[in-house]
PDB file of C-alpha atoms and ligand atoms in Angstrom:
ATOM      1  CA  UNK U 737      12.861 -16.993  -3.729  1.00 47.00           C
ATOM      2  CA  UNK U 738      10.091 -15.540  -1.578  1.00 52.00           C
ATOM      3  CA  UNK U 739       9.934 -17.712   1.433  1.00 83.00           C
ATOM      4  CA  UNK U 740       9.416 -15.730   4.594  1.00 89.00           C
ATOM      5  CA  UNK U 741       6.254 -13.859   5.548  1.00 89.00           C
ATOM      6  CA  UNK U 742       6.804 -10.480   7.210  1.00 88.00           C
ATOM      7  CA  UNK U 743       4.269  -9.357   9.806  1.00 88.00           C
ATOM      8  CA  UNK U 744       3.817  -5.840  11.067  1.00 86.00           C
ATOM      9  CA  UNK U 745       4.427  -5.168  14.757  1.00 84.00           C
ATOM     10  CA  UNK U 746       0.680  -5.602  15.316  1.00 80.00           C
ATOM     11  CA  UNK U 747       0.730  -8.960  13.452  1.00 83.00           C
ATOM     12  CA  UNK U 748      -0.825  -7.638  10.251  1.00 79.00           C
ATOM     13  CA  UNK U 749       0.773  -9.443   7.264  1.00 79.00           C
ATOM     14  CA  UNK U 750       2.834  -7.160   5.005  1.00 81.00           C
ATOM     15  CA  UNK U 751       4.587  -9.145   2.283  1.00 79.00           C
ATOM     16  CA  UNK U 752       7.046 -11.941   1.622  1.00 83.00           C
ATOM     17  CA  UNK U 753      10.795 -11.668   1.451  1.00 87.00           C
ATOM     18  CA  UNK U 754      13.605 -14.067   0.612  1.00 87.00           C
ATOM     19  CA  UNK U 755      15.148 -16.102   3.376  1.00 88.00           C
ATOM     20  CA  UNK U 756      18.367 -14.135   2.948  1.00 88.00           C
ATOM     21  CA  UNK U 757      16.503 -10.844   3.335  1.00 89.00           C
ATOM     22  CA  UNK U 758      14.720 -12.148   6.435  1.00 90.00           C
ATOM     23  CA  UNK U 759      18.022 -13.166   8.036  1.00 89.00           C
ATOM     24  CA  UNK U 760      19.376  -9.690   7.339  1.00 89.00           C
ATOM     25  CA  UNK U 761      16.342  -8.192   9.082  1.00 90.00           C
ATOM     26  CA  UNK U 762      17.006 -10.407  12.099  1.00 90.00           C
ATOM     27  CA  UNK U 763      20.674  -9.429  12.167  1.00 89.00           C
ATOM     28  CA  UNK U 764      19.777  -5.734  11.941  1.00 89.00           C
ATOM     29  CA  UNK U 765      17.299  -6.406  14.735  1.00 89.00           C
ATOM     30  CA  UNK U 766      14.437  -4.758  12.857  1.00 89.00           C
ATOM     31  CA  UNK U 767      12.510  -8.039  13.065  1.00 92.00           C
ATOM     32  CA  UNK U 768      12.218 -11.030  15.356  1.00 92.00           C
ATOM     33  CA  UNK U 769      11.291 -14.612  14.566  1.00 91.00           C
ATOM     34  CA  UNK U 770       7.579 -15.201  14.895  1.00 90.00           C
ATOM     35  CA  UNK U 771       7.463 -18.740  13.528  1.00 89.00           C
ATOM     36  CA  UNK U 772      10.425 -20.934  12.672  1.00 89.00           C
ATOM     37  CA  UNK U 773      11.161 -24.140  10.894  1.00 83.00           C
ATOM     38  CA  UNK U 774      11.801 -26.789  13.514  1.00 74.00           C
ATOM     39  CA  UNK U 775      14.214 -28.666  11.258  1.00 76.00           C
ATOM     40  CA  UNK U 776      17.326 -26.574  11.050  1.00 74.00           C
ATOM     41  CA  UNK U 777      19.527 -23.699  12.019  1.00 78.00           C
ATOM     42  CA  UNK U 778      21.209 -20.945  10.075  1.00 73.00           C
ATOM     43  CA  UNK U 779      24.115 -20.001  12.299  1.00 74.00           C
ATOM     44  CA  UNK U 780      22.487 -19.425  15.659  1.00 73.00           C
ATOM     45  CA  UNK U 781      19.027 -18.833  14.205  1.00 72.00           C
ATOM     46  CA  UNK U 782      16.281 -21.307  13.560  1.00 83.00           C
ATOM     47  CA  UNK U 783      15.149 -21.017   9.911  1.00 87.00           C
ATOM     48  CA  UNK U 784      12.429 -18.353   9.963  1.00 90.00           C
ATOM     49  CA  UNK U 785       9.098 -18.926   8.217  1.00 90.00           C
ATOM     50  CA  UNK U 786       7.428 -15.822   9.625  1.00 92.00           C
ATOM     51  CA  UNK U 787       9.170 -12.750  11.041  1.00 92.00           C
ATOM     52  CA  UNK U 788       7.619  -9.845  12.871  1.00 92.00           C
ATOM     53  CA  UNK U 789       8.761  -6.231  12.673  1.00 89.00           C
ATOM     54  CA  UNK U 790       9.913  -4.709  15.929  1.00 88.00           C
ATOM     55  CA  UNK U 791       8.592  -1.286  14.947  1.00 81.00           C
ATOM     56  CA  UNK U 792       5.213  -0.570  13.395  1.00 78.00           C
ATOM     57  CA  UNK U 793       5.359  -0.319   9.605  1.00 68.00           C
ATOM     58  CA  UNK U 794       3.935   3.154   8.982  1.00 62.00           C
ATOM     59  CA  UNK U 795       7.150   4.999   9.750  1.00 44.00           C
ATOM     60  CA  UNK U 796       9.615   2.280   8.912  1.00 44.00           C
ATOM     61  CA  UNK U 797       8.478   1.682   5.355  1.00 46.00           C
ATOM     62  CA  UNK U 798       7.200   5.048   4.325  1.00 47.00           C
ATOM     63  CA  UNK U 799       9.974   5.505   1.792  1.00 50.00           C
ATOM     64  CA  UNK U 800      10.047   2.021   0.367  1.00 55.00           C
ATOM     65  CA  UNK U 801       7.787   0.531  -2.233  1.00 65.00           C
ATOM     66  CA  UNK U 802       4.161   0.368  -1.193  1.00 74.00           C
ATOM     67  CA  UNK U 803       1.385  -1.726  -2.669  1.00 80.00           C
ATOM     68  CA  UNK U 804       0.813  -1.699  -6.436  1.00 82.00           C
ATOM     69  CA  UNK U 805      -1.999   0.482  -7.739  1.00 89.00           C
ATOM     70  CA  UNK U 806      -5.421  -1.090  -8.013  1.00 90.00           C
ATOM     71  CA  UNK U 807      -8.981   0.209  -8.278  1.00 93.00           C
ATOM     72  CA  UNK U 808      -9.921  -1.596  -5.080  1.00 90.00           C
ATOM     73  CA  UNK U 809      -6.873  -0.115  -3.360  1.00 89.00           C
ATOM     74  CA  UNK U 810      -7.902   3.432  -4.306  1.00 93.00           C
ATOM     75  CA  UNK U 811     -11.333   2.902  -2.730  1.00 93.00           C
ATOM     76  CA  UNK U 812      -9.726   1.524   0.435  1.00 88.00           C
ATOM     77  CA  UNK U 813      -7.195   4.349   0.608  1.00 87.00           C
ATOM     78  CA  UNK U 814      -9.906   7.001   0.264  1.00 91.00           C
ATOM     79  CA  UNK U 815     -12.254   5.321   2.717  1.00 90.00           C
ATOM     80  CA  UNK U 816     -14.835   4.869  -0.066  1.00 93.00           C
ATOM     81  CA  UNK U 817     -15.615   8.563   0.015  1.00 95.00           C
ATOM     82  CA  UNK U 818     -16.065  10.710  -3.042  1.00 97.00           C
ATOM     83  CA  UNK U 819     -13.079  13.058  -3.387  1.00 97.00           C
ATOM     84  CA  UNK U 820     -15.318  15.760  -4.869  1.00 97.00           C
ATOM     85  CA  UNK U 821     -18.488  15.810  -2.764  1.00 97.00           C
ATOM     86  CA  UNK U 822     -17.658  13.605   0.239  1.00 96.00           C
ATOM     87  CA  UNK U 823     -20.480  11.187  -0.600  1.00 96.00           C
ATOM     88  CA  UNK U 824     -20.121   7.449  -1.065  1.00 96.00           C
ATOM     89  CA  UNK U 825     -17.216   6.771  -3.419  1.00 96.00           C
ATOM     90  CA  UNK U 826     -17.925   3.714  -5.491  1.00 96.00           C
ATOM     91  CA  UNK U 827     -15.975   4.472  -8.665  1.00 97.00           C
ATOM     92  CA  UNK U 828     -12.377   5.423  -9.426  1.00 97.00           C
ATOM     93  CA  UNK U 829     -11.827   8.776 -11.107  1.00 97.00           C
ATOM     94  CA  UNK U 830      -8.676   9.638 -13.041  1.00 97.00           C
ATOM     95  CA  UNK U 831      -7.766  13.233 -12.184  1.00 96.00           C
ATOM     96  CA  UNK U 832      -6.057  13.599 -15.554  1.00 95.00           C
ATOM     97  CA  UNK U 833      -8.407  11.449 -17.661  1.00 96.00           C
ATOM     98  CA  UNK U 834      -7.068   8.251 -19.192  1.00 93.00           C
ATOM     99  CA  UNK U 835      -7.967   9.370 -22.697  1.00 93.00           C
ATOM    100  CA  UNK U 836      -5.621  12.309 -22.212  1.00 93.00           C
ATOM    101  CA  UNK U 837      -2.687  10.248 -21.005  1.00 93.00           C
ATOM    102  CA  UNK U 838      -3.608  10.005 -17.335  1.00 94.00           C
ATOM    103  CA  UNK U 839      -2.066   6.978 -15.687  1.00 93.00           C
ATOM    104  CA  UNK U 840      -3.376   4.280 -13.434  1.00 93.00           C
ATOM    105  CA  UNK U 841      -1.362   5.560 -10.501  1.00 92.00           C
ATOM    106  CA  UNK U 842      -1.993   6.378  -6.857  1.00 92.00           C
ATOM    107  CA  UNK U 843      -1.403  10.077  -7.416  1.00 93.00           C
ATOM    108  CA  UNK U 844      -3.680  10.332 -10.449  1.00 96.00           C
ATOM    109  CA  UNK U 845      -6.713   8.545  -9.052  1.00 97.00           C
ATOM    110  CA  UNK U 846      -9.283   9.152  -6.355  1.00 97.00           C
ATOM    111  CA  UNK U 847     -12.495   7.462  -5.360  1.00 97.00           C
ATOM    112  CA  UNK U 848     -15.586   9.287  -6.565  1.00 98.00           C
ATOM    113  CA  UNK U 849     -19.327   8.805  -6.557  1.00 97.00           C
ATOM    114  CA  UNK U 850     -20.905   7.901  -9.871  1.00 97.00           C
ATOM    115  CA  UNK U 851     -22.518  11.302 -10.191  1.00 97.00           C
ATOM    116  CA  UNK U 852     -19.300  13.324  -9.747  1.00 97.00           C
ATOM    117  CA  UNK U 853     -17.357  10.937 -11.958  1.00 97.00           C
ATOM    118  CA  UNK U 854     -19.905  11.353 -14.714  1.00 97.00           C
ATOM    119  CA  UNK U 855     -20.115  15.096 -14.266  1.00 97.00           C
ATOM    120  CA  UNK U 856     -16.339  15.452 -14.500  1.00 97.00           C
ATOM    121  CA  UNK U 857     -16.190  13.226 -17.563  1.00 95.00           C
ATOM    122  CA  UNK U 858     -13.075  13.667 -19.687  1.00 94.00           C
ATOM    123  CA  UNK U 859     -12.016  16.904 -18.045  1.00 96.00           C
ATOM    124  CA  UNK U 860      -9.550  17.848 -15.327  1.00 96.00           C
ATOM    125  CA  UNK U 861     -11.035  19.071 -12.017  1.00 97.00           C
ATOM    126  CA  UNK U 862     -10.110  22.654 -12.925  1.00 95.00           C
ATOM    127  CA  UNK U 863     -11.810  22.416 -16.319  1.00 96.00           C
ATOM    128  CA  UNK U 864     -14.876  20.887 -14.713  1.00 97.00           C
ATOM    129  CA  UNK U 865     -14.888  23.504 -11.932  1.00 97.00           C
ATOM    130  CA  UNK U 866     -14.683  20.755  -9.330  1.00 97.00           C
ATOM    131  CA  UNK U 867     -12.555  20.897  -6.237  1.00 95.00           C
ATOM    132  CA  UNK U 868     -10.674  17.929  -4.824  1.00 95.00           C
ATOM    133  CA  UNK U 869     -11.384  17.572  -1.106  1.00 93.00           C
ATOM    134  CA  UNK U 870      -8.376  15.272  -0.665  1.00 88.00           C
ATOM    135  CA  UNK U 871      -4.885  15.175  -2.047  1.00 87.00           C
ATOM    136  CA  UNK U 872      -4.141  11.695  -3.360  1.00 91.00           C
ATOM    137  CA  UNK U 873      -1.066  10.009  -1.895  1.00 85.00           C
ATOM    138  CA  UNK U 874       0.817   6.807  -2.533  1.00 82.00           C
ATOM    139  CA  UNK U 875      -0.142   4.601   0.405  1.00 79.00           C
ATOM    140  CA  UNK U 876       1.972   2.281   2.478  1.00 72.00           C
ATOM    141  CA  UNK U 877       0.967  -1.299   3.114  1.00 66.00           C
ATOM    142  CA  UNK U 878      -0.688  -0.062   6.291  1.00 63.00           C
ATOM    143  CA  UNK U 879      -3.901   0.756   4.393  1.00 59.00           C
ATOM    144  CA  UNK U 880      -4.564  -2.980   4.096  1.00 58.00           C
ATOM    145  CA  UNK U 881      -4.069  -3.771   7.769  1.00 47.00           C
TER     146      UNK U 881
HETATM  147 ZN1  LIG A 172     -19.340  12.909  -5.482  1.00 54.19          ZN
END
């Protein structure tokens, strides 16, 4: 059951957790109740609907699961800049091309302008003689805040 919305310390929404998980966060004092159900109590706590992290998410959740890969997410992560020329990144390039087994994953994709993407084609950056200006990373939820 995913019932409780978790907010970052700056009120940016992160994800939903089960009620049980939310209570555990309250007990561990990593979160406080932001909005509660007026109708009941669990022990000494009102039933939380929304909880807010005490500490900002970037450090706290770095090692836990981040957002799932998406084309839109890659563009957001890379600030819509081309990873090869620094121009406007409007497409998603697979560093190891899909046709050669490259995955849809955060570490295998970067945003690229149409020109660089086309120039690189079905080659790796090394084969194409193109240099990556950025090193792709798996983002935390913070990129969406
Ligand atoms: Zn480019």
